[in-house]
């Protein structure tokens, strides 16, 4: 039982971690939360669903569709909500990303309907049993994919020139600009990366939960933000850690409280951390 | 002693911005702090008003230790200030900017406000009169209904002083009040600061305009690289070797 | 006040007071009541967003807490409306203080996300706490308020909400022109400067947020006894977003703006019923469009969306010739 909870936790934690990264990358460069992250996750899932349904029953193609959709949405949001609002207070950008979130959720509802669609399952065979717990291949696939993406992002951020730009901009916006870094392009890149990560997470999540609907991203987005705060919103490893820990805590928490209250656990943790340790487990102390 | 700093220290990372500075300000005087750019003068002010926490040392105001008080409490003790880079409330009217300055003097409660009690009317009237008086003194009364952001630079500086005065401070910190002013405006400022002294307000002043400083300051402290290198009257400072070095660089032998 | 303004206000009040008699159409009176409810909601949210420059996304939840508090007290304990109505506001204010204390010391983003989360949690709690809230079935049969033994007619509801909206707007107007309101706006404009004026930032932010929640709770209590049936989905995220859109459209930071925004966004969908399924799509689009094209909304104060310090710095360097 405990092993099963742990494995489920790690699987769901992979999805949270991807979304938490999406928040952290953008928060890092701009100190701004992209409220449309959950909606981007949902759009990614729909892109995957459309691919699987009308083009090919191929999860890799579906993931590519999710990635491209997420990337484009991130790019577009940056252009409208950030770039066109230069010199305007941040609150305007926040409201704008909320506008995007509502718009995407509702346009999906109008086009696809509010009812839940089934996503076909992939690699659904039993891989092995471990201490009485069943592990299916898809769980391994999901965890593996998530870890690969997280590693790629780490390499991108810590080993490449573009990553250096992102890190510099997160440290100090103005100085980065003075040092010849193209701040605009870096911000745009961060949004696109964040969007792409959320889009892929949408495809992975929709297959795992076997659910595609317009509101599927709402709670995922909220919980992943809690996870990011939990681990430290200013720290990328922190956000990953937060994602996994939150999912594991949730899975064990359900043993104590009844299932209906499951979704509250993340929020209680969020408020607890905001009250007592707002920088999270691994975050830096500066400027919350 | 009216206002005292004891070995106040503030570092940013490896940089020591304020290095064990002692400062005594006598009540009723104009005390200037001068020094080259980046000498740590504004940081010193920020430590006084609680915008920055001093890492070490003590700040005493009227015998009370205010080092660790939050900014709004320090303001309530009677220390007002202006900012080097002007921080007005840009989308409030000129008059309302000054009215915000009276925040501490005004005991209006939420109930007074909701019921528009006679107390509310009386207090609002007093605030209005006080603020208009200050705007007259600073020559801004004509522009009372304009947004603060629409004032020219020199008038924004004056408005900031008026706003600081609205809280009836005992000690007023002025951070480069003459910056960006033309000579005529600076001369006006000279008179105005003297008139504040005449009213019994103690003034601590950061200023680069040496003519102004030498004209009005009773005491001058010179800070370089966060260290106080000299203190004295205008004539003492003008002939001080270390001060000349700091400003002009070391003389070659 | 100018004479013309006085005449206009008097005339407006006269029209509003005689409205149910000029237009004795139950449907239109109902729309007018809904307008009143959302005017109050938008105006109260504006205290937080427009005056104080903070960002709350859970206004629907505080509205819901007021509604459920009043409804449950009336249904289970049979307390009269005149007691449960204020208690709805008190309960919403208590939750407001809790959320405020947790988040208002941090960057405004944390208030935004925590309130968004709080809205979702409130909905989940209402859905799952079957024994108290009847879960997804909602609460039917909420009693009609009585006034000196007479039960409210539709016109009674109309006059109640008219009076209440008037009082709320009057309160906000007085607040705006008081020491407390000036402190709120000073915080919005420049927190550092505000604290140097002796304004206790955390205290005033908490006050603004609590006031806003209390007003939302009060009008929620009224709504429960007006609709007589409430359920969790009436107070979910979309409700919060709708209220936010009203404020943004009408004009953030002004007193008239939210009233205008609420009226437009209540009346417009009634006129274009065939667009009903696009209602929230349109809200989303309005939100993006208004912010990008005219951040102040129809009549708003631009200051809400201005970066104060930068603006002045830019001006200064300009005058100094580019330093």
Short mmCIF file of C-alpha atoms in Angstrom, two decimals, chain A residues 27-175:
data_model
loop_
_atom_site.label_atom_id
_atom_site.label_comp_id
_atom_site.label_asym_id
_atom_site.label_seq_id
_atom_site.Cartn_x
_atom_site.Cartn_y
_atom_site.Cartn_z
CA UNK A 27 8.78 34.02 -12.05
CA UNK A 28 12.54 33.89 -12.19
CA UNK A 29 12.97 36.34 -15.02
CA UNK A 30 10.06 38.67 -14.36
CA UNK A 31 8.87 38.12 -10.77
CA UNK A 32 5.52 37.53 -12.39
CA UNK A 33 3.14 34.61 -12.13
CA UNK A 34 1.63 33.46 -15.37
CA UNK A 35 -1.96 32.75 -14.41
CA UNK A 36 -2.59 31.09 -17.76
CA UNK A 37 -0.29 28.16 -16.92
CA UNK A 38 -3.16 25.83 -16.01
CA UNK A 39 -5.01 26.82 -19.17
CA UNK A 40 -1.88 26.21 -21.26
CA UNK A 41 -1.68 22.74 -19.71
CA UNK A 42 -5.27 22.18 -20.81
CA UNK A 43 -4.61 23.45 -24.34
CA UNK A 44 -1.61 21.14 -24.59
CA UNK A 45 -3.84 18.23 -23.58
CA UNK A 46 -6.39 19.14 -26.25
CA UNK A 47 -3.66 19.42 -28.87
CA UNK A 48 -2.51 15.93 -27.89
CA UNK A 49 -6.06 14.62 -27.91
CA UNK A 50 -6.72 16.03 -31.39
CA UNK A 51 -3.49 14.52 -32.69
CA UNK A 52 -4.29 11.10 -31.30
CA UNK A 53 -7.84 11.21 -32.49
CA UNK A 54 -7.43 12.61 -36.00
CA UNK A 55 -3.82 12.09 -37.04
CA UNK A 56 -2.09 9.19 -35.44
CA UNK A 57 -2.22 7.09 -32.28
CA UNK A 58 1.29 8.10 -31.41
CA UNK A 59 2.12 9.54 -28.04
CA UNK A 60 5.33 11.13 -29.23
CA UNK A 61 3.47 13.00 -31.94
CA UNK A 62 0.88 14.03 -29.33
CA UNK A 63 3.64 15.33 -27.08
CA UNK A 64 5.14 17.27 -29.94
CA UNK A 65 1.73 18.81 -30.61
CA UNK A 66 1.44 19.71 -26.92
CA UNK A 67 4.90 21.23 -26.95
CA UNK A 68 4.26 23.35 -30.05
CA UNK A 69 0.87 24.52 -28.76
CA UNK A 70 2.31 25.41 -25.37
CA UNK A 71 5.29 27.19 -26.93
CA UNK A 72 3.03 29.27 -29.18
CA UNK A 73 0.68 30.18 -26.35
CA UNK A 74 3.59 31.20 -24.14
CA UNK A 75 5.03 33.26 -26.95
CA UNK A 76 1.70 34.97 -27.66
CA UNK A 77 1.01 35.72 -23.99
CA UNK A 78 4.40 37.33 -23.67
CA UNK A 79 3.80 39.51 -26.71
CA UNK A 80 0.41 40.73 -25.52
CA UNK A 81 0.60 40.68 -21.73
CA UNK A 82 4.23 41.64 -21.21
CA UNK A 83 5.78 43.31 -24.20
CA UNK A 84 2.87 45.54 -25.13
CA UNK A 85 2.51 46.52 -21.47
CA UNK A 86 6.03 47.79 -20.90
CA UNK A 87 6.09 50.76 -18.61
CA UNK A 88 2.74 49.76 -17.16
CA UNK A 89 2.53 48.31 -13.67
CA UNK A 90 2.84 44.59 -13.25
CA UNK A 91 -0.74 44.28 -12.07
CA UNK A 92 -1.86 44.98 -15.64
CA UNK A 93 0.17 42.04 -16.93
CA UNK A 94 -1.32 39.85 -14.22
CA UNK A 95 -4.85 40.81 -15.16
CA UNK A 96 -3.95 40.18 -18.78
CA UNK A 97 -2.71 36.64 -18.13
CA UNK A 98 -5.96 36.00 -16.26
CA UNK A 99 -7.82 37.25 -19.32
CA UNK A 100 -5.90 34.70 -21.38
CA UNK A 101 -6.68 31.96 -18.91
CA UNK A 102 -10.43 32.65 -18.99
CA UNK A 103 -10.39 33.10 -22.74
CA UNK A 104 -8.65 29.79 -23.43
CA UNK A 105 -10.78 27.79 -21.00
CA UNK A 106 -13.99 29.23 -22.35
CA UNK A 107 -13.07 29.00 -26.01
CA UNK A 108 -12.20 25.33 -25.43
CA UNK A 109 -15.60 24.89 -23.80
CA UNK A 110 -17.34 26.45 -26.77
CA UNK A 111 -15.40 24.39 -29.34
CA UNK A 112 -15.11 21.03 -27.59
CA UNK A 113 -17.93 21.18 -25.05
CA UNK A 114 -17.61 20.97 -21.29
CA UNK A 115 -17.94 17.19 -21.06
CA UNK A 116 -14.87 15.08 -20.39
CA UNK A 117 -13.24 13.29 -23.29
CA UNK A 118 -11.35 10.07 -22.93
CA UNK A 119 -7.75 9.92 -23.92
CA UNK A 120 -6.60 6.55 -25.22
CA UNK A 121 -4.12 4.83 -22.97
CA UNK A 122 -0.55 4.10 -23.95
CA UNK A 123 1.84 1.48 -22.58
CA UNK A 124 -0.85 0.38 -20.19
CA UNK A 125 0.62 -3.06 -19.53
CA UNK A 126 1.89 -4.05 -16.16
CA UNK A 127 5.60 -3.56 -15.93
CA UNK A 128 6.28 -5.22 -12.60
CA UNK A 129 5.01 -5.46 -9.07
CA UNK A 130 6.96 -4.03 -6.23
CA UNK A 131 6.06 -4.79 -2.64
CA UNK A 132 2.47 -5.54 -3.66
CA UNK A 133 2.20 -2.41 -5.81
CA UNK A 134 1.49 -2.60 -9.52
CA UNK A 135 3.53 -0.37 -11.79
CA UNK A 136 2.44 0.09 -15.40
CA UNK A 137 4.83 0.96 -18.18
CA UNK A 138 3.13 4.32 -18.72
CA UNK A 139 4.04 5.45 -15.23
CA UNK A 140 7.65 4.67 -15.93
CA UNK A 141 7.36 6.39 -19.30
CA UNK A 142 5.82 9.50 -17.71
CA UNK A 143 8.40 9.69 -14.95
CA UNK A 144 11.20 9.08 -17.42
CA UNK A 145 9.94 11.72 -19.83
CA UNK A 146 9.47 14.26 -17.07
CA UNK A 147 12.93 13.63 -15.67
CA UNK A 148 14.40 13.91 -19.19
CA UNK A 149 12.65 17.24 -19.76
CA UNK A 150 13.73 18.51 -16.36
CA UNK A 151 17.32 17.50 -17.11
CA UNK A 152 17.20 19.13 -20.53
CA UNK A 153 15.89 22.30 -18.92
CA UNK A 154 18.67 22.17 -16.34
CA UNK A 155 21.23 21.85 -19.12
CA UNK A 156 19.58 24.62 -21.07
CA UNK A 157 19.50 26.94 -18.10
CA UNK A 158 22.88 26.14 -16.57
CA UNK A 159 25.00 25.22 -19.58
CA UNK A 160 23.92 27.29 -22.57
CA UNK A 161 24.23 30.93 -23.49
CA UNK A 162 20.46 31.39 -23.58
CA UNK A 163 20.30 29.86 -20.12
CA UNK A 164 22.98 32.20 -18.88
CA UNK A 165 20.88 35.09 -20.19
CA UNK A 166 17.84 33.77 -18.31
CA UNK A 167 19.84 33.45 -15.11
CA UNK A 168 21.34 36.89 -15.49
CA UNK A 169 17.99 38.50 -16.11
CA UNK A 170 16.60 36.74 -13.03
CA UNK A 171 19.38 38.20 -10.94
CA UNK A 172 19.09 41.75 -12.15
CA UNK A 173 16.98 42.96 -14.96
CA UNK A 174 18.64 46.33 -15.48
CA UNK A 175 22.24 45.23 -15.18
#
